[in-house]
Structures are given as C-alpha cells and as structure tokens.
Short mmCIF file of C-alpha atoms and ligand atoms in Angstrom, two decimals:
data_model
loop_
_atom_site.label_atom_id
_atom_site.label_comp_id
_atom_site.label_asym_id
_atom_site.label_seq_id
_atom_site.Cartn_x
_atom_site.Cartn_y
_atom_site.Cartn_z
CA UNK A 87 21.20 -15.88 -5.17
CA UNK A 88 20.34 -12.76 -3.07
CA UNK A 89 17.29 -11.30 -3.18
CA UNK A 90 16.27 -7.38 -2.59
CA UNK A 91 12.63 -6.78 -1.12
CA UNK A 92 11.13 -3.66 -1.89
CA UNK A 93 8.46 -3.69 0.77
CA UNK A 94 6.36 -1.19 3.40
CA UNK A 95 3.15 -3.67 3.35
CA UNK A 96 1.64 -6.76 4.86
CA UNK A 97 2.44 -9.08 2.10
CA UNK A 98 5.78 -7.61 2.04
CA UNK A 99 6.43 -9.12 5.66
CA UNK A 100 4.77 -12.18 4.72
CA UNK A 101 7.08 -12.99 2.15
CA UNK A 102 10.03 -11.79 4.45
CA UNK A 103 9.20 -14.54 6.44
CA UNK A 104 8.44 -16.92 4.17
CA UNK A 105 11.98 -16.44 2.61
CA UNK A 106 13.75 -16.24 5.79
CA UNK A 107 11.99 -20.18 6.62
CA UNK A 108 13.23 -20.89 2.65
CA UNK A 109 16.89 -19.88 3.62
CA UNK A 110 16.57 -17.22 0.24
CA UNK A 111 19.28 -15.18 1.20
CA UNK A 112 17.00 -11.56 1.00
CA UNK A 113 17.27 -7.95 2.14
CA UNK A 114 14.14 -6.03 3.15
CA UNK A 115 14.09 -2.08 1.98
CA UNK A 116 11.57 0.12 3.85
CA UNK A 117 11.42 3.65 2.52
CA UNK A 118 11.14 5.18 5.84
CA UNK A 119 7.80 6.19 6.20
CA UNK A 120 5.77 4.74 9.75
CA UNK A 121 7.90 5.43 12.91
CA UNK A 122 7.53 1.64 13.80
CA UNK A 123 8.20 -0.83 11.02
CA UNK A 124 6.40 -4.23 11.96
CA UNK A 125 9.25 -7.11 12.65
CA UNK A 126 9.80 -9.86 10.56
CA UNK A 127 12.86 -11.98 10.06
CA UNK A 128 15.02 -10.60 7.39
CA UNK A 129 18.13 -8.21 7.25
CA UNK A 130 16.62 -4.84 6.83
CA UNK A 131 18.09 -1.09 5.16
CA UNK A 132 15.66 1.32 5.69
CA UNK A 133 15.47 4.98 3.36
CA UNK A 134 15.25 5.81 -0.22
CA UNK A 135 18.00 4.78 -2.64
CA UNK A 136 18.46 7.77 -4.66
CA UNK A 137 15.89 7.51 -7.41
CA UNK A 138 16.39 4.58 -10.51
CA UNK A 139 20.02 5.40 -11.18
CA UNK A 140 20.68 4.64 -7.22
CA UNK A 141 18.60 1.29 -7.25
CA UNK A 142 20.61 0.16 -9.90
CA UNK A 143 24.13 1.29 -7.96
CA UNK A 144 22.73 -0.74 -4.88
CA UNK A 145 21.83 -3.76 -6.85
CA UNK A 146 25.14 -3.66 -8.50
CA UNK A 147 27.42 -2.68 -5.00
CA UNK A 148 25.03 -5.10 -3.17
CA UNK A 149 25.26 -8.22 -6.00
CA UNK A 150 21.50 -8.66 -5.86
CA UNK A 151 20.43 -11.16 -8.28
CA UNK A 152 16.18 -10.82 -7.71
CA UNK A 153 14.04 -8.54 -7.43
CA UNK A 154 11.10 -8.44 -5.79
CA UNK A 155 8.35 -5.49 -5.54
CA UNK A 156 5.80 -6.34 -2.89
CA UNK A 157 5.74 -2.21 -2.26
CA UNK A 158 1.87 -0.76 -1.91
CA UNK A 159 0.31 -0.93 -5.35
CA UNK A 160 0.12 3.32 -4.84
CA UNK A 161 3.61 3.25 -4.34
CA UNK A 162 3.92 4.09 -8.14
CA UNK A 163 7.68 5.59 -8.25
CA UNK A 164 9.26 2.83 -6.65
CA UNK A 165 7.87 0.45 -8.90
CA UNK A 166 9.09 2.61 -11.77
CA UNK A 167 12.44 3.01 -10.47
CA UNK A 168 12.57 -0.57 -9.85
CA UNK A 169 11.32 -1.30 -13.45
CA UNK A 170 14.17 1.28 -14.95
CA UNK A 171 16.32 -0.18 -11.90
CA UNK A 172 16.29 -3.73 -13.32
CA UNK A 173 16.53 -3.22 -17.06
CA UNK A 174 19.47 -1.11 -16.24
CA UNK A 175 21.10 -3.79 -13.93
CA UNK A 176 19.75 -6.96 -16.41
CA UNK A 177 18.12 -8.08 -13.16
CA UNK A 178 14.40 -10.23 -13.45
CA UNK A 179 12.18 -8.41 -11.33
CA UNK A 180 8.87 -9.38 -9.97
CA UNK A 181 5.65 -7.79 -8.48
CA UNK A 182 3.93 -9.27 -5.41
CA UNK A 183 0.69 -7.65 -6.43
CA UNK A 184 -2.96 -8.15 -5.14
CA UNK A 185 -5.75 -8.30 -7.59
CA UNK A 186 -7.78 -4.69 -7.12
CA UNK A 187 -11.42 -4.63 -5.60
CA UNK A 188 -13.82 -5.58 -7.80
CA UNK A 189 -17.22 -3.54 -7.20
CA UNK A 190 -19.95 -6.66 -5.71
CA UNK A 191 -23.83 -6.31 -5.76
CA UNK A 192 -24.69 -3.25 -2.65
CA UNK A 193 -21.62 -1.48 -3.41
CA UNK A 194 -22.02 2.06 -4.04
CA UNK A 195 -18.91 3.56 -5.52
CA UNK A 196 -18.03 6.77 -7.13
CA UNK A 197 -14.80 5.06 -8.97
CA UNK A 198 -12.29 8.25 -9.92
CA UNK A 199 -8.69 8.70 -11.48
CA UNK A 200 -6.92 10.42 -8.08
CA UNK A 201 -6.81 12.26 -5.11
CA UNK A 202 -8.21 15.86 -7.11
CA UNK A 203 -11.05 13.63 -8.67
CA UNK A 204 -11.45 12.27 -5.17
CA UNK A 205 -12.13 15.79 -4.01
CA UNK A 206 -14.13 16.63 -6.38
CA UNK A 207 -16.35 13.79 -6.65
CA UNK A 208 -17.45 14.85 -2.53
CA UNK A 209 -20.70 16.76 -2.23
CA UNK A 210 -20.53 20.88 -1.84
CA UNK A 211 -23.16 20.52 1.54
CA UNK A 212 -21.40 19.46 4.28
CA UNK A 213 -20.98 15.75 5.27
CA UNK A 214 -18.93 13.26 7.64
CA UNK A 215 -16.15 11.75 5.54
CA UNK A 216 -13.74 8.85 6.08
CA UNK A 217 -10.36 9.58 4.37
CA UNK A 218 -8.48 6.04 4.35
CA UNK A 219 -6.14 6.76 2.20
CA UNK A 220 -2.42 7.54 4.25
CA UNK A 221 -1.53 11.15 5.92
CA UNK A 222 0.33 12.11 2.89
CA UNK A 223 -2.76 12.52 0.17
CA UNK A 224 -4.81 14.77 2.79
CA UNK A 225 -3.91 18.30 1.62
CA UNK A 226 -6.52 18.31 -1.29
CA UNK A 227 -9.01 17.67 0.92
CA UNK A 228 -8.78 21.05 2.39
CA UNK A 229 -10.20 22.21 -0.80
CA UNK A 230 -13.56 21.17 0.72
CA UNK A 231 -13.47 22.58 4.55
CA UNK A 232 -16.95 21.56 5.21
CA UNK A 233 -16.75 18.38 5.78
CA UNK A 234 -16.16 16.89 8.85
CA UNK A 235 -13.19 14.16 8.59
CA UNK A 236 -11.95 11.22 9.98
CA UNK A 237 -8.53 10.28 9.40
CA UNK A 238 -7.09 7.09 10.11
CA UNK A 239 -3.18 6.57 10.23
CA UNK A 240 -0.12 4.38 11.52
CA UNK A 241 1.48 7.10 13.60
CA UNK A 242 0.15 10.05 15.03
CA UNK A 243 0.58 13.24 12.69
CA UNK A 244 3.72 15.32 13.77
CA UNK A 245 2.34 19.01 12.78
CA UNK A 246 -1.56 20.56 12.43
CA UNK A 247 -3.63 19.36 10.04
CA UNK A 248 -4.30 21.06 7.14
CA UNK A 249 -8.33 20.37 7.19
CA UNK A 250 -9.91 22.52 10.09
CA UNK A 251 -12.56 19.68 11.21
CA UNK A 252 -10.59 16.31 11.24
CA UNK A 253 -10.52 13.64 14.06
CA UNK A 254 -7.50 11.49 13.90
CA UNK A 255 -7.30 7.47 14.86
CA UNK A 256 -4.36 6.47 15.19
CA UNK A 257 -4.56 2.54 14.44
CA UNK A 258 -2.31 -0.26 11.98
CA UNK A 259 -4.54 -2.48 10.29
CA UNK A 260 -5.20 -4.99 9.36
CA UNK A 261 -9.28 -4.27 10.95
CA UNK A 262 -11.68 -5.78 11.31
CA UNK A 263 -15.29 -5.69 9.59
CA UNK A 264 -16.98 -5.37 13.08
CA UNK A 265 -14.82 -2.52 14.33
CA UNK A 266 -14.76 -0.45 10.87
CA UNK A 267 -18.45 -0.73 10.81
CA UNK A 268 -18.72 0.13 14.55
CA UNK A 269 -16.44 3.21 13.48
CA UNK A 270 -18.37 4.74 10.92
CA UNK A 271 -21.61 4.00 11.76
CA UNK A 272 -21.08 5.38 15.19
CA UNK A 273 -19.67 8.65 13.39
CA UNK A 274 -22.64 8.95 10.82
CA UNK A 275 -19.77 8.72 8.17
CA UNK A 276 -21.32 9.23 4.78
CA UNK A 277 -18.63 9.14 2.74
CA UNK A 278 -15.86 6.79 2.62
CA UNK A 279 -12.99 8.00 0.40
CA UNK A 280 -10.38 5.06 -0.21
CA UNK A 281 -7.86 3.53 -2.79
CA UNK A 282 -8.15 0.52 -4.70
CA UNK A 283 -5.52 -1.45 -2.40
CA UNK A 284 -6.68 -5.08 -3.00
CA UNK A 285 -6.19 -7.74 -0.90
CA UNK A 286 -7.86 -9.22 2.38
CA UNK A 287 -6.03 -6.34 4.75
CA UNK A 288 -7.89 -3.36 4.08
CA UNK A 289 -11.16 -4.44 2.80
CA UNK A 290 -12.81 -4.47 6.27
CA UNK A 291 -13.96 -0.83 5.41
CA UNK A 292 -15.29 -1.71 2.09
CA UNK A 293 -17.46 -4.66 3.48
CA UNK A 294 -18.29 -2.25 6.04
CA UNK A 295 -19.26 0.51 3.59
CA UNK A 296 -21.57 -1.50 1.71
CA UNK A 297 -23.14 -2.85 4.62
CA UNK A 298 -23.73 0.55 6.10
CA UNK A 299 -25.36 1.74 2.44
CA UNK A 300 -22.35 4.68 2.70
CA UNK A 301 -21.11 5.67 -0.79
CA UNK A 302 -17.24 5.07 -1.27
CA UNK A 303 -14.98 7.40 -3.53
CA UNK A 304 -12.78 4.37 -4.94
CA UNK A 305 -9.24 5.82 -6.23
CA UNK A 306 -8.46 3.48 -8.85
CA UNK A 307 -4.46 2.45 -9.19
CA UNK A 308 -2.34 4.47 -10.92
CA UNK A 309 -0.75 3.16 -14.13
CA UNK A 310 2.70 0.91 -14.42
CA UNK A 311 4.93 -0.35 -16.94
CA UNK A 312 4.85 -3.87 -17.74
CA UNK A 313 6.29 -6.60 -15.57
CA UNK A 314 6.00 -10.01 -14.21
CA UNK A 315 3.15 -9.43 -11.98
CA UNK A 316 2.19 -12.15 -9.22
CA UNK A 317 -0.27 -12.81 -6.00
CA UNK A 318 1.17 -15.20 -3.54
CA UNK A 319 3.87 -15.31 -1.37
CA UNK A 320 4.42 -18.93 -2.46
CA UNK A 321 4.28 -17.98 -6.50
CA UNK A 322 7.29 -15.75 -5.44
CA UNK A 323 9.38 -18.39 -4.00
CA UNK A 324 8.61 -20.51 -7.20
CA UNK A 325 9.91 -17.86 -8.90
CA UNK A 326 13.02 -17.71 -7.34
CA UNK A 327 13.32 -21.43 -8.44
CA UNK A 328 12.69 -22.86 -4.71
CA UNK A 329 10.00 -25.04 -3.58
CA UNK A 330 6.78 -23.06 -2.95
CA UNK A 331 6.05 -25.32 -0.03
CA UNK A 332 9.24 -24.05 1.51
CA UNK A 333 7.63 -21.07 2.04
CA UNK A 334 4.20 -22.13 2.64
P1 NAP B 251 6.39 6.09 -3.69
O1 NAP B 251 5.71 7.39 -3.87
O2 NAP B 251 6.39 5.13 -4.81
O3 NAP B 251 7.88 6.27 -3.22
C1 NAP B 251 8.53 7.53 -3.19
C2 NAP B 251 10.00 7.25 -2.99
O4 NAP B 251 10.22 6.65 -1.71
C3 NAP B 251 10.56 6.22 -3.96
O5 NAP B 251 10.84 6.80 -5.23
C4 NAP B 251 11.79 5.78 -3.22
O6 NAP B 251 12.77 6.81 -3.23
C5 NAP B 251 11.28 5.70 -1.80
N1 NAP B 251 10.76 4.36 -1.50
C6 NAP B 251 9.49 3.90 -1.59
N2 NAP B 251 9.41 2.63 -1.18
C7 NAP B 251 10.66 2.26 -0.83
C8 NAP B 251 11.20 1.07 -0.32
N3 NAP B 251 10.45 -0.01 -0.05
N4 NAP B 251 12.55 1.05 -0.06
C9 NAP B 251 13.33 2.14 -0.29
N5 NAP B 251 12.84 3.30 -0.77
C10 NAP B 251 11.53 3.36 -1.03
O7 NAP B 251 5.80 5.33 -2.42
P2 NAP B 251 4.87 5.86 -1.21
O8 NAP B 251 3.48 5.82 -1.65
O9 NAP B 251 5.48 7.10 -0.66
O10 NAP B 251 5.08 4.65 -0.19
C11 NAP B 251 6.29 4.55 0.56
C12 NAP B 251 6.37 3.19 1.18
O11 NAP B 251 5.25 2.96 2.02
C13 NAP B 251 6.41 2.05 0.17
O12 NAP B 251 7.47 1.19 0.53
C14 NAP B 251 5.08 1.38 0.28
O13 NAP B 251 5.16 -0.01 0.08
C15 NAP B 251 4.66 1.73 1.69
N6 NAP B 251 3.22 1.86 1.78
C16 NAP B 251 2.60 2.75 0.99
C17 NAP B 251 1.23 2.85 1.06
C18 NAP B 251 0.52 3.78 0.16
O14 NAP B 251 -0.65 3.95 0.39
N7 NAP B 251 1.14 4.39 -0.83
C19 NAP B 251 0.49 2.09 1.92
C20 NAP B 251 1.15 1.18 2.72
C21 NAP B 251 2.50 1.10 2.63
P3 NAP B 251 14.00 6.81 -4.28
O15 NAP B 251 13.39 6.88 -5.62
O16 NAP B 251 14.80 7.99 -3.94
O17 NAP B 251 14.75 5.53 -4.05
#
C-alpha cells in the first residue's frame, strides 16, 4: 500500500499524522500556496501536478495505491482532477470532508452561490466588512470600493491590494471565539463575508458573528462529482483497511 494525500488543511495534517503513527506508507501533496506549510510527519512534494492527466502519470510513476482528498472543500479542481485522476488510474479514492455549517437559531445569513453573488449580496452605502475567505477571491470585491475591509490571511500579501480601504491581519487559524469576536466588534464589522468551510477550525467567526447580531454572506460549496465522501481521520484509516485506533 502507498497512499497519496492531497492536502493544504488542518485535517489534512491530522491525518498525516495519524498515518505516519499507523506506519501507512503516505505522501503529502501541498499545492504551493502559504509560504510556510505547517509540519507534520509525512514525506512531502509540494506544487501542482499538471492538471488530471498529470495526477494520473504521478499515481502511476509513483505506484500509489489510495487516494485520499482531505484538500479544502473550495478547492474544487483538485478534487475533480483527482476524481478523473482515479478513474483513469483504477485507483479508490476518498474524501476527508467536513459536514458544511448548518444555519442555528441567531444566525443571520445571506446564503449565495459565489464570490459575484457575494458581492452583490453587500449593501450599496458604505459599511465595515470582514472578507474571510483567502487572498485569492478578493478582486470582486473591488466592485464595491466603499466599504471598508478587513482581510485576514496566512502570509502577508506580496503586491497592493486591489480594494482601496482594506486592513490586512496577517494570522493562521485555527481562532478563537474570544479573539474573532474581540476583532470585529472592536472594528464595528457589519458584514462578515465567508465560505461554507465546515468543521471546528474556522467557525470561531461564525459563533462570533451571531453573537455580535452581524449578518454573514455564507458562500455555499461549489458542486462535485460523486465519491466516497468521509469525516474522520480515523474513518480514513478504516478505509485503508487498518485499525482506526491506530490512528486515533
Ligand atoms: P484548486 O483551485 O482546487 O486548485 C487549483 C490547482 O492547484 C489544482 O488544479 C492543482 O493543480 C493545484 N493543487 C491544489 N491542491 C493541490 C495539492 N494538495 N497538491 C498538489 N496540487 C494541488 O484549489 P485552491 O482553492 O487554489 O487551494 C489550493 C490548496 O490550498 C489546496 O491544497 C487546498 O487544500 C488548500 N486550501 C485551500 C483553501 C481554500 O479556501 N480554497 C483553504 C485552505 C487551504 P493541477 O491541476 O495542475 O495539478
């Protein structure tokens, strides 16, 4: 067995772990993206592989039997490419995937399809926003200059911004419920603007959202094919045929 783990989150590193303490023979793929990876105890390649066709030639060249996609659930083309990937290679593939947020009682959400409906769905009079949602998805937003932003990301941002009122954090999560509702409050944030991520992670700002009464534009996940789709780091090692509590 040798497993390839498409990963770039923080159940992606869980499960690195919890495979390295199985002995699952595994390598870890990053795309690239964040100047500082966080460690974790598997062999690692890091950059793209060349779209579908060049998933499949690593799997082949590489002899990797599983597959594993614990990527970002907005990471939508290298689940695709992993889908094609597999079906090419006759390889089982499975997603490490967090249920979505489900809207609770004091939640005020404007749910919308993507980042234009994000943009559209903010108010024409200007108003303090939180964009959570990754340095890459920001341009739209400059479609609406009169709101004053706050951006939050991994690494600091290598160029100008392309929104001319924007105050950048630079910060890795997970956070906290105290300090996200310490950081919008104290900014008079009225407008949250975040994807449907799931999990424990990033939630703080949701939590803190609804306690604060501030009204969240919630980017719902884009659509996949079909696969074998599961939520623990131990269902994934059961998969693989192991004992879960060898990874526990
Ligand atoms: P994406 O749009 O689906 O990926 C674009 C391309 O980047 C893919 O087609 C692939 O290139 C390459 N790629 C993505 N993940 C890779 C991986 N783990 N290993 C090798 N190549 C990879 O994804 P994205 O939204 O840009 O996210 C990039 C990475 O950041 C992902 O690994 C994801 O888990 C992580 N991340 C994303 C988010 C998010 O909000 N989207 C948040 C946290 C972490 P080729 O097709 O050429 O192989």
């Amino acid at each position: 067995m040798r497993a390839l783990l498409l990963g770039g989150t923080g159940d992606a590193n869980q499960l690195a772990d919890a495979l390295a303490r199985a002995r699952i023979d595994a390598i870890y793929s990053y795309a690239g993206r964040t100047q500082i990876p966080l460690p974790h105890a598997l062999p690692t390649r890091i950059s793209a592989f060349g779209g579908a066709q060049g998933l499949a030639d690593f799997i082949r060249h590489e002899r990797i039997t599983h597959v594993i996609d614990a990527t970002h659930p907005f990471a939508a083309e290298m689940s695709r490419h992993a889908v094609e990937a597999c079906d090419a290679t006759n390889t089982p593939l499975v997603a490490l995937e967090r249920a979505p947020w489900m809207r609770t009682a004091g939640d005020n959400w404007i749910e919308v399809s993507g980042i234009d409906a994000a943009v559209a769905a903010l108010p024409d009079a200007s108003a303090r926003v939180f964009l959570a949602i990754g340095r890459q998805h920001i341009a739209p937003f400059a479609g609406k200059p009169q709101h004053a932003y706050t951006l939050r990301f991994v690494d600091a941002p290598d160029g100008a911004l392309p929104l001319p009122n924007a105050e950048v954090i630079v910060s890795r999560g997970p956070f906290s419920l105290a300090g996200d509702r310490e950081l919008m409050a104290s900014r008079g944030i009225a407008y949250l603007v975040a994807r449907n991520s799931g999990g424990s992670g990033a939630r703080a700002k949701i939590d803190a959202a609804r306690e604060l009464g501030i009204r969240v534009v919630m980017i719902a996940r884009p659509t996949l094919p079909e696969r074998p789709r599961v939520e623990s780091v131990e269902q994934v090692i059961a998969w693989l045929g192991h004992d879960a509590r060898l990874g526990a």
